[in-house]
CSV table of C-alpha atoms in Angstrom, one decimal:
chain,number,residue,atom,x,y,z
A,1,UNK,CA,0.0,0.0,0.0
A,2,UNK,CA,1.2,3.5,-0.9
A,3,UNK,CA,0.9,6.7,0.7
A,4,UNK,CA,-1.2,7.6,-2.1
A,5,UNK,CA,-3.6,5.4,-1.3
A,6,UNK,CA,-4.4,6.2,2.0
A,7,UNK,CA,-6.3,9.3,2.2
A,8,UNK,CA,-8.4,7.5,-0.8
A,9,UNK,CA,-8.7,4.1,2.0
A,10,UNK,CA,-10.0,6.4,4.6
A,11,UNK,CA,-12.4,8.2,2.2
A,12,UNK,CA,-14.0,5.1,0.9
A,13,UNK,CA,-13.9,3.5,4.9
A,14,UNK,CA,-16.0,7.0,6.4
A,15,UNK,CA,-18.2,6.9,3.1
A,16,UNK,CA,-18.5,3.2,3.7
A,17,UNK,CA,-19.5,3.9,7.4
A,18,UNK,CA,-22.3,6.5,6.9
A,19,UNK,CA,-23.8,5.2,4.1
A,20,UNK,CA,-24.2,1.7,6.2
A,21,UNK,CA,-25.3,3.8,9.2
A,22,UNK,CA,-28.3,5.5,6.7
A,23,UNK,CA,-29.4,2.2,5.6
A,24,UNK,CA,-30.4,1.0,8.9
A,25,UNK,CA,-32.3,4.0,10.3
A,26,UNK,CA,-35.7,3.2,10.3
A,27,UNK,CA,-37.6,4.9,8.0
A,28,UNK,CA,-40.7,7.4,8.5
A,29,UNK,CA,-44.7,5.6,8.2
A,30,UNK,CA,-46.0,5.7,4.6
A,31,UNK,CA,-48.5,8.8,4.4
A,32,UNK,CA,-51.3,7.7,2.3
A,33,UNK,CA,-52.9,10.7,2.9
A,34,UNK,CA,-55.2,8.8,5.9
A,35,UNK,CA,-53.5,10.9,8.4
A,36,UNK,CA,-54.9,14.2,6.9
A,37,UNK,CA,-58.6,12.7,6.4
A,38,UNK,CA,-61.7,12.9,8.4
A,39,UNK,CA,-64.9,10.7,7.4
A,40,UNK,CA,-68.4,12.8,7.6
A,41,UNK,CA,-71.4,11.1,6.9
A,42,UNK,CA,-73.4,11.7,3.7
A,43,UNK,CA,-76.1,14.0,4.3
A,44,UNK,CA,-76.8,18.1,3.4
A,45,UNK,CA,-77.9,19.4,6.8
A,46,UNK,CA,-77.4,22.6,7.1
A,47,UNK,CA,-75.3,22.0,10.4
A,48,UNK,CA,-73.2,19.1,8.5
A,49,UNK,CA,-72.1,21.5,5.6
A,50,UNK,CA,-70.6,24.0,8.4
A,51,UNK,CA,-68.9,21.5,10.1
A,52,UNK,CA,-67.4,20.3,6.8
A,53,UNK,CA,-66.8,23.7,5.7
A,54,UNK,CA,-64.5,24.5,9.1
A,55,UNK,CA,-62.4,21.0,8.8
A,56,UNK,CA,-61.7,21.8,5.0
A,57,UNK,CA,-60.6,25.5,6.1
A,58,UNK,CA,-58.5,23.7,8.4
A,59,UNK,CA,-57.1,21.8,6.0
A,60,UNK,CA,-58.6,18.5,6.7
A,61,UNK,CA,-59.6,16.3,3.0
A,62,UNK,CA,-63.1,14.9,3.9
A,63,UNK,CA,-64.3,11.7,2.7
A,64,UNK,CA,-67.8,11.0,2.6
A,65,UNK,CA,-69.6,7.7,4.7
A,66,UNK,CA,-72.9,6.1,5.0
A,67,UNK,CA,-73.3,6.1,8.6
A,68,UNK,CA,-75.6,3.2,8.5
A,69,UNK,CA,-73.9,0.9,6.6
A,70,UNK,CA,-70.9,1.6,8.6
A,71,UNK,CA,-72.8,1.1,11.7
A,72,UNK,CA,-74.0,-2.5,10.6
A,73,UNK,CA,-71.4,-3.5,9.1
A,74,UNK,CA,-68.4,-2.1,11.9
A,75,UNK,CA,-65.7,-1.7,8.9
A,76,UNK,CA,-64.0,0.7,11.0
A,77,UNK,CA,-60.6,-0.5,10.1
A,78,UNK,CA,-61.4,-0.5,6.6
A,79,UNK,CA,-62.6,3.1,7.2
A,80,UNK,CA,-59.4,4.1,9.2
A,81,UNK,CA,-57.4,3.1,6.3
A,82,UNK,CA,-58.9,5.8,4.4
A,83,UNK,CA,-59.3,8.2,7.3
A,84,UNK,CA,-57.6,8.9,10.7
A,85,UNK,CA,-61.0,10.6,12.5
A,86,UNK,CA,-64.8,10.1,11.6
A,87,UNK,CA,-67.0,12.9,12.3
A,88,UNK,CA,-70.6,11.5,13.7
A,89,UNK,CA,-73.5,14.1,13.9
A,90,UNK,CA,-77.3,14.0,14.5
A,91,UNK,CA,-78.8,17.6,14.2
A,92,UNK,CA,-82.5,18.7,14.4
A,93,UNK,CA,-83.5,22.3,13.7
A,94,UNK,CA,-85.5,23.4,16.7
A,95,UNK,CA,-86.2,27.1,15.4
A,96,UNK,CA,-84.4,30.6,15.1
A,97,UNK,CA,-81.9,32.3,17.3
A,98,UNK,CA,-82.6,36.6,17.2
A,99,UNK,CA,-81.6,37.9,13.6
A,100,UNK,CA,-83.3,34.8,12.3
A,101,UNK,CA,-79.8,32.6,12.5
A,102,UNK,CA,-81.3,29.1,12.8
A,103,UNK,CA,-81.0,27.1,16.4
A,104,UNK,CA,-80.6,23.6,16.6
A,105,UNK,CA,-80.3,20.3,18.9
A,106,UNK,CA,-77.5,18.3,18.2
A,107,UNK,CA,-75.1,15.7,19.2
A,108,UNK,CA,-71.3,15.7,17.5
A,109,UNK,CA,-68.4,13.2,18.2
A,110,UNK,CA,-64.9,13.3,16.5
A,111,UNK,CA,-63.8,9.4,16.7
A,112,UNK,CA,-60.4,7.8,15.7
A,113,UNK,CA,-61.3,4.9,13.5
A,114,UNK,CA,-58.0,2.7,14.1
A,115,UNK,CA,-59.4,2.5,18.3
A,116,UNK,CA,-63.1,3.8,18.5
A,117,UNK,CA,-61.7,6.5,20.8
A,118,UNK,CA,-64.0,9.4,21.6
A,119,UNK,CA,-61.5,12.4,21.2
A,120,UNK,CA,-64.2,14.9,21.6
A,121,UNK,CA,-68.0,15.2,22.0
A,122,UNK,CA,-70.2,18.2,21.9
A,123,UNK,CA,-73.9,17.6,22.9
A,124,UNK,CA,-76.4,20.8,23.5
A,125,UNK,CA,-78.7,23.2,21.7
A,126,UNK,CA,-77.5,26.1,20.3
A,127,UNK,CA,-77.6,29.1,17.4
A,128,UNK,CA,-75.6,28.1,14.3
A,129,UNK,CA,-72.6,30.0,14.8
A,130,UNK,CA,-72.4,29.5,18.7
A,131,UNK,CA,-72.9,25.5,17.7
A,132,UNK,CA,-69.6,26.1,15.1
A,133,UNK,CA,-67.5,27.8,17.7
A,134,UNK,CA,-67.8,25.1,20.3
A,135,UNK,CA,-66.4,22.7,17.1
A,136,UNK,CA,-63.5,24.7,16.5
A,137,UNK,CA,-62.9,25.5,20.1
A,138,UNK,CA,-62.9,21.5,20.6
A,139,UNK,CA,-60.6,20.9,17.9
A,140,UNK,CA,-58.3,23.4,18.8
A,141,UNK,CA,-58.2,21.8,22.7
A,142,UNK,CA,-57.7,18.6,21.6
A,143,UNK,CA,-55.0,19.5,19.2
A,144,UNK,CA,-56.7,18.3,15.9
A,145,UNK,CA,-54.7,19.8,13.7
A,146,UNK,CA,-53.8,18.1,10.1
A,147,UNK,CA,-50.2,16.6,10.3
A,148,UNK,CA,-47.5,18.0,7.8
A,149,UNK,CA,-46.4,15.2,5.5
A,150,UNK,CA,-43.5,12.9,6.3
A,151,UNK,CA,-44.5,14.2,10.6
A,152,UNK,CA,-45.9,10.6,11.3
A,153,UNK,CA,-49.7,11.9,12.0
């Protein structure tokens, strides 16, 4: 071996070294875009589209769901797959609020699909807007925001 040939040894030994180390970090959870979804169920309630409308401003992609089939058939896994939270909603219009803003009764949950956990419920019976600002204050308090790509949501 020549002195020559060192430095070009010790070169190809360090490359050699951190290349090996690179290959055997783990590498981040595929993304399939599940981590950014929320499941809402079909419907055009006036109450459902402003819901939907403040999780897409969010940033949140929505996928649509039957929530009967779903409830018969328990494919919550299958559903997970596609989306992280489901959004579960029963509203009734029980009249008008002063200015005419419509009131109603409701019951909301935001679920994670993969464990059936509750992460938060709203229950009461409130104007429109009031009912939208105890949403986004509940998402907000439990941290439900949509994870950056490549963050491991």
């Amino acid at each position: 071996m020549t002195l020559r040939k060192i430095p070009s040894i010790a070169l190809a030994i360090t490359l050699y070294g951190m290349l090996s180390a690179c290959a055997g970090a783990p590498l981040p959870p595929a993304d399939n875009g599940a981590s950014r979804a929320v499941a809402v169920p079909a419907g055009d309630g006036l109450l459902l589209e402003r819901l939907r409308a403040s999780l897409r401003a969010r940033g949140w992609a929505l996928m649509s769901y039957d929530a009967n089939a779903l409830e018969q058939n328990r494919a919550y896994n299958g559903l997970a797959r596609q989306a992280k939270y489901r959004l579960t909603l029963s509203e009734d219009r029980i009249g008008n609020c002063q200015g005419g803003m419509p009131s109603f009764l409701y019951n909301a949950a935001v679920i994670e699909n993969l464990n059936g956990h509750v992460v938060f419920a709203l229950t009461g019976a409130n104007c429109l807007d009031t009912t939208i600002s105890r949403f986004e204050a509940g998402l907000d308090r439990n941290d439900l925001q949509v994870p950056r790509i490549g963050a491991g949501g």
